[in-house]
Coordinates of C-alpha atoms in Angstrom, one line a residue:
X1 CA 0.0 0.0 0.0
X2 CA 1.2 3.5 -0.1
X3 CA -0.5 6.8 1.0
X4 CA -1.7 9.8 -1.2
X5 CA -2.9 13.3 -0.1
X6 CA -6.3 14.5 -1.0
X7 CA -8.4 17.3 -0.1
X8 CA -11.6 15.6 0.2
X9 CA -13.2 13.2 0.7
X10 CA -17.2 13.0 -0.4
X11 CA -17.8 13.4 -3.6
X12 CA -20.2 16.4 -4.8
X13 CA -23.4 13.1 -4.2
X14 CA -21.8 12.3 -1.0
X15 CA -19.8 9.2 -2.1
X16 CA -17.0 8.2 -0.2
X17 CA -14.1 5.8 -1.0
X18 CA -11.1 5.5 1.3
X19 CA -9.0 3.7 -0.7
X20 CA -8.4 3.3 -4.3
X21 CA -7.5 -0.4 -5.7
X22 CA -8.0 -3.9 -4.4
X23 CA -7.2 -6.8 -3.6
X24 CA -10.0 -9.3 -3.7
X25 CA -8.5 -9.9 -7.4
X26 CA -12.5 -10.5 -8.9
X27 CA -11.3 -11.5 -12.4
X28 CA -14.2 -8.9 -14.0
X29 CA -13.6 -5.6 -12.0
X30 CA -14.6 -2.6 -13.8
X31 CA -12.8 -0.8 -11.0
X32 CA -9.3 -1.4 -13.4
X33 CA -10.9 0.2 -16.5
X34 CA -8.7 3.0 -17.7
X35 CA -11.0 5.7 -17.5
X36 CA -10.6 5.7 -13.5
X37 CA -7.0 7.1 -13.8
X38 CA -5.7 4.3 -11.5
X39 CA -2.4 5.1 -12.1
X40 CA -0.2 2.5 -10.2
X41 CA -0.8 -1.3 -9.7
X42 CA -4.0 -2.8 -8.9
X43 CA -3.1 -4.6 -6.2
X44 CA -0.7 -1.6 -4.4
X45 CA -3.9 0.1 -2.8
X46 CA -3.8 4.0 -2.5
X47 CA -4.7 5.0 1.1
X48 CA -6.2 8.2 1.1
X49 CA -3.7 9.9 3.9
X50 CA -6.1 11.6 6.9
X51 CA -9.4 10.4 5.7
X52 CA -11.4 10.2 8.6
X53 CA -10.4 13.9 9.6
X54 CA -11.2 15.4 6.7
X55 CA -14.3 13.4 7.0
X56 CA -15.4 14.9 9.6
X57 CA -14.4 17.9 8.1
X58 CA -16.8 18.0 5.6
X59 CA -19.4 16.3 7.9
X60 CA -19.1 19.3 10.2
X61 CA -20.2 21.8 7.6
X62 CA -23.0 20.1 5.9
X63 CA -26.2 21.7 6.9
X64 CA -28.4 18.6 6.7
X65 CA -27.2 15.2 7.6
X66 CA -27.6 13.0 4.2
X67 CA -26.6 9.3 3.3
X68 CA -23.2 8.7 3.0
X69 CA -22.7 6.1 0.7
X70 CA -19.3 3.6 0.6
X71 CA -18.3 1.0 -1.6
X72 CA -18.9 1.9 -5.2
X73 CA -15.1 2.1 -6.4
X74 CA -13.4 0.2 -4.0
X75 CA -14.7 -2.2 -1.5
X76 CA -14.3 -0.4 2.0
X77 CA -13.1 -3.8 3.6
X78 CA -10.1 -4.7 1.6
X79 CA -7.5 -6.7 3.8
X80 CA -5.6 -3.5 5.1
X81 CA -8.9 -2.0 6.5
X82 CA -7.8 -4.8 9.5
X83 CA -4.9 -2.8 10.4
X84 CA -5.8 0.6 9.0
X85 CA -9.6 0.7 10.4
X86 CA -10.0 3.8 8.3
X87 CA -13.6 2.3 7.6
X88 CA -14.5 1.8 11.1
X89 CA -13.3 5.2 12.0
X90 CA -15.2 6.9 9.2
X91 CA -18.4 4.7 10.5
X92 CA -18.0 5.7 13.6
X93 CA -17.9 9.6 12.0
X94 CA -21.1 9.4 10.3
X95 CA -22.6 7.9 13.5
X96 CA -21.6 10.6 15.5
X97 CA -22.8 13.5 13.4
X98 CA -26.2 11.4 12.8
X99 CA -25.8 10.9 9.0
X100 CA -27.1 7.5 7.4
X101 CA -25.3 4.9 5.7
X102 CA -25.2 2.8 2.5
X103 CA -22.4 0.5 2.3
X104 CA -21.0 -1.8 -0.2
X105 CA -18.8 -4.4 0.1
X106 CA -17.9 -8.3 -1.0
X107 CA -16.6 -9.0 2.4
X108 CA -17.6 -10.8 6.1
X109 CA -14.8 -8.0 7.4
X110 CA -18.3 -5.8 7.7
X111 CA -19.4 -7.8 11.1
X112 CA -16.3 -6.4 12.6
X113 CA -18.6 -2.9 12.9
X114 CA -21.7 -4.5 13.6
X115 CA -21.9 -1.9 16.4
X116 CA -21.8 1.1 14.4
X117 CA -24.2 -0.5 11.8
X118 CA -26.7 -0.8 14.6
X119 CA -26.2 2.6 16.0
X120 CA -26.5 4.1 13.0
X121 CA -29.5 2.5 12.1
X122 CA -31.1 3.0 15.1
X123 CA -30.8 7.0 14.5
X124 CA -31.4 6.9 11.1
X125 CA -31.0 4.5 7.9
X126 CA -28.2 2.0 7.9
X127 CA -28.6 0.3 4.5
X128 CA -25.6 -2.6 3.8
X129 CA -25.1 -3.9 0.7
X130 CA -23.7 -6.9 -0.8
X131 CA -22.6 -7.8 -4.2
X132 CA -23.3 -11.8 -5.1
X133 CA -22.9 -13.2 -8.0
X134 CA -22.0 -17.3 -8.0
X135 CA -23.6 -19.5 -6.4
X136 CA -21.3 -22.4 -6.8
X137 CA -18.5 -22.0 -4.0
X138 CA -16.0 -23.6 -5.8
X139 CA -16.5 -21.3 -9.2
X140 CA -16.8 -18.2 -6.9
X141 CA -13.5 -18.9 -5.3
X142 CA -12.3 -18.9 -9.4
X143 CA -13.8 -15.9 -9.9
X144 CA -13.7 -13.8 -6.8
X145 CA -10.8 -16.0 -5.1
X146 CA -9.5 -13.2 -2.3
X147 CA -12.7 -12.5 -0.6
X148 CA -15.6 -14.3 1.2
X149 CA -17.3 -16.7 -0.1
X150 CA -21.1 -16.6 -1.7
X151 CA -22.5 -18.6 1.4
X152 CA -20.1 -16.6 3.7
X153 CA -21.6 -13.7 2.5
X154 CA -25.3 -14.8 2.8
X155 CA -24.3 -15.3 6.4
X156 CA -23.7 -11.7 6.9
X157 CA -26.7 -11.0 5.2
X158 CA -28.7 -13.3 7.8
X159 CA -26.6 -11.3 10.8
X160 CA -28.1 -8.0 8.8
X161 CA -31.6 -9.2 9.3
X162 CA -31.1 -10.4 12.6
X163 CA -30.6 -7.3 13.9
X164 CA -33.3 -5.2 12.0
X165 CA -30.6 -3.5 9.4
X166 CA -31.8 -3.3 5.9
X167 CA -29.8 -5.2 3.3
X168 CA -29.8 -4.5 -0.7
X169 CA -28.2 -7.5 -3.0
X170 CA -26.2 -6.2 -6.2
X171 CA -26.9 -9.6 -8.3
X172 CA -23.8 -8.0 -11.0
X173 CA -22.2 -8.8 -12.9
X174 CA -23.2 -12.7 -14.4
X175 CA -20.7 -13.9 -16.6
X176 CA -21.7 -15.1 -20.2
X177 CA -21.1 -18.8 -20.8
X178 CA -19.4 -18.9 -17.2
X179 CA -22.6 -18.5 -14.2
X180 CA -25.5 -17.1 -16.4
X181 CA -27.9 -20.0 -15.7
X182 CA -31.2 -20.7 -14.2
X183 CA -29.7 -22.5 -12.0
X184 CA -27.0 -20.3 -10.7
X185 CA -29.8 -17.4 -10.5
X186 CA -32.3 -19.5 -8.6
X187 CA -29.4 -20.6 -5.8
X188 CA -28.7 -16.7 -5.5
X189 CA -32.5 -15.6 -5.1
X190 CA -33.0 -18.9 -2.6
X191 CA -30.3 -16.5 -0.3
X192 CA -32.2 -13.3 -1.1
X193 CA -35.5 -14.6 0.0
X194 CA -34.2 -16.3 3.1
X195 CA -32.6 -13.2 4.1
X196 CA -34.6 -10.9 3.6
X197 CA -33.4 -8.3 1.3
X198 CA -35.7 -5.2 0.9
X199 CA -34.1 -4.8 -2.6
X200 CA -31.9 -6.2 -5.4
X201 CA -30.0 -4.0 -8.4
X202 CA -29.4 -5.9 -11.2
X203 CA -28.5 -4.2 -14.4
X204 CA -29.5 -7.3 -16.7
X205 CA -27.8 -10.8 -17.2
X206 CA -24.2 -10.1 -18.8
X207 CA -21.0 -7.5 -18.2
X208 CA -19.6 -4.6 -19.4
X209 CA -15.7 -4.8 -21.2
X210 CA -13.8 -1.6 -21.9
X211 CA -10.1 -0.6 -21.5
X212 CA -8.4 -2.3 -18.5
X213 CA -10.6 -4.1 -17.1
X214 CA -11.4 -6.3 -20.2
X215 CA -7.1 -7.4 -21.0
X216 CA -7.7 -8.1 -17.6
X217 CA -10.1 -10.4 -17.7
X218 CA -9.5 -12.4 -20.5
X219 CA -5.7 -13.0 -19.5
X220 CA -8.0 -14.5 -16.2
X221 CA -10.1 -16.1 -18.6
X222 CA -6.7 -17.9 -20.3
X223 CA -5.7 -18.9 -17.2
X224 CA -8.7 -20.4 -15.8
X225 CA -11.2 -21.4 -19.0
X226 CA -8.9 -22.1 -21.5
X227 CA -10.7 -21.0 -24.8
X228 CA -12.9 -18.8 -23.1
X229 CA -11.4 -15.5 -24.0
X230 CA -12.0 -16.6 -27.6
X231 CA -15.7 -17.5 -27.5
X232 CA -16.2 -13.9 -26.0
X233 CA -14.6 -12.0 -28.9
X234 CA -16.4 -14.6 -31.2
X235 CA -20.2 -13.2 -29.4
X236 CA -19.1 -9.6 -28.4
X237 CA -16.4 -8.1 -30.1
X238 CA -14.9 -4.6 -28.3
X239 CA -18.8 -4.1 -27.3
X240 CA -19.1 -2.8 -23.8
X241 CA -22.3 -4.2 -22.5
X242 CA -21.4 -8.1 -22.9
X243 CA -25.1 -9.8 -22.2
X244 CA -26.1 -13.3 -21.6
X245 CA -27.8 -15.1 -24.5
X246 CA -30.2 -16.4 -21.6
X247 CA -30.8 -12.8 -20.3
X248 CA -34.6 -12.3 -20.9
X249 CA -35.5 -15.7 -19.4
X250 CA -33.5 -14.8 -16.7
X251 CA -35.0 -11.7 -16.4
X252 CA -38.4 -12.8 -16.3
X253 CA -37.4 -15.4 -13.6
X254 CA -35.7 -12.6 -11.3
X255 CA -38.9 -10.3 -11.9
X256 CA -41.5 -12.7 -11.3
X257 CA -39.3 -13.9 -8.0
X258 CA -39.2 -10.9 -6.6
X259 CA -42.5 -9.8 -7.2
X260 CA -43.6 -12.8 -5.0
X261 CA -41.5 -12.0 -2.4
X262 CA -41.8 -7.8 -2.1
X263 CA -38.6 -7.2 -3.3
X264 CA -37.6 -3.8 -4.3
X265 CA -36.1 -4.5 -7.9
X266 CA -36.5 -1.6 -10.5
X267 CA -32.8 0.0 -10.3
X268 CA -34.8 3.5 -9.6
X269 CA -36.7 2.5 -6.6
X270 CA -34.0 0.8 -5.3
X271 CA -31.5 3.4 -5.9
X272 CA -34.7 5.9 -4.4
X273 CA -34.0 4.1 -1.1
X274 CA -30.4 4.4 -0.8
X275 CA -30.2 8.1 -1.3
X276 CA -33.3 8.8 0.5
X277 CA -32.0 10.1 4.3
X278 CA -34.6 9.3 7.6
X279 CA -34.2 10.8 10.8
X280 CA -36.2 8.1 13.1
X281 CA -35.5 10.8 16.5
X282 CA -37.9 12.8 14.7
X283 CA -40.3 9.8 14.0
X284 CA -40.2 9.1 18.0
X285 CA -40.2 12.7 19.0
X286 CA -43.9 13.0 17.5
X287 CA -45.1 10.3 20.0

């Protein structure tokens, strides 16, 4: 790792990301496409030098507590958050001020804060989020081979619901030819539903390619499918949005599923709910 100095630290929509890069080392990561400037290795993760004080910084002059959200870039609980806690000192931030949360992440590391979550959610909105994508264990461990597991995962999601903290599922990306099958969807939506989650994003059956991130996936692809790489320039070319042949089935399956089981799944009503900020002091203070 190595340390960079930045001014700021939310983004004008109140985005935050602590550190740039990763190393989970998910074979598809749009988070190496060029157009992020990432300008060093991957894997050498950018710390974002005094982040929780110029957090609260920020936080201090904000007239109106918001949602903070976490996660988009880079996952907040990459293996130096253990010794840098620059996460839990930023959640512990946000708590204190009385600003809600939506965090993203891939990883069990999140149960470390369990107490913040809570906390915060108990002032206001605590919203976690986590990304699944393979429900075969072995396969994910291919795919996304630094990081918890699918079923590990689903077992934070449980812990979520357990204690009253809303969860939202980003079922993205599903790899052509690789995990986009009826199968694979049904296993992930089995978790869903037994969880709990108020919503799910999903952007459609397939991935997006561009500059980066797609040499680095196809030299994953060489190394774990051989023949792979070439059946995707065979179906997509240099296209961008790579979609599963099977993607309106699927679709209809994932709709109809969640439908039954009142989950939020139209990408603008889910998206509604993570931006939109409660105060539940308020709520009690009427009573």
């Amino acid at each position: 790792m190595h340390y960079a100095d930045y001014k700021t630290i939310l983004s004008p929509k109140n985005g935050m990301n602590l550190y740039r890069g990763c190393s989970h080392g998910c074979i598809y990561c749009d988070s190496r496409s060029s157009c992020y400037q990432i300008n060093h290795v991957f894997e050498d993760i950018e710390v974002k030098r005094n982040a929780p004080l110029i957090l609260e910084e920020q936080l201090r002059r904000k007239r109106n507590p918001c949602m903070i959200s976490t996660g988009a870039m880079t996952d907040p609980y990459v293996h130096i958050e253990e010794e840098l806690q620059f996460t839990r000192q930023c959640l512990a931030l946000i708590e204190r001020y009385g600003f809600g949360l939506a965090i993203l992440t891939k990883s069990s590391r999140i149960l470390r804060d369990l107490d913040l979550l809570k906390s915060i959610n108990e002032k206001t909105k605590c919203v976690v989020q986590m990304t699944l994508t393979t429900y075969d264990e072995n396969l994910c461990r291919k795919l996304e081979p630094n990081v918890s597991t699918t079923l590990e995962r689903f077992h934070v999601l449980e812990v979520m619901r357990d204690n009253g903290i809303p969860t939202v599922v980003w079922l993205d990306p599903v790899l052509p030819f690789i995990n986009d099958t009826e199968e694979n969807l049904l296993g992930l939506m089995d978790y869903c539903i037994r969880a709990k989650v108020h919503g799910i994003i999903c952007f459609g059956f397939g991935l997006t390619l561009r500059e980066g991130n797609r040499e680095y996936f196809y030299k994953q692809l060489d190394r774990l499918f051989p023949g792979m790489k070439q059946r995707y320039i065979s179906a997509f070319g240099n296209s961008y949005v790579c979609n599963s042949k099977n993607n309106r089935h699927l679709m209809t399956v994932f709709t109809e599923l969640c439908e039954k089981h009142n989950i939020l799944w139209k990408t603008d009503d889910v998206f509604e709910y993570l931006q939109t900020f409660e105060s539940k002091n308020q709520q009690l203070s009427l009573f």
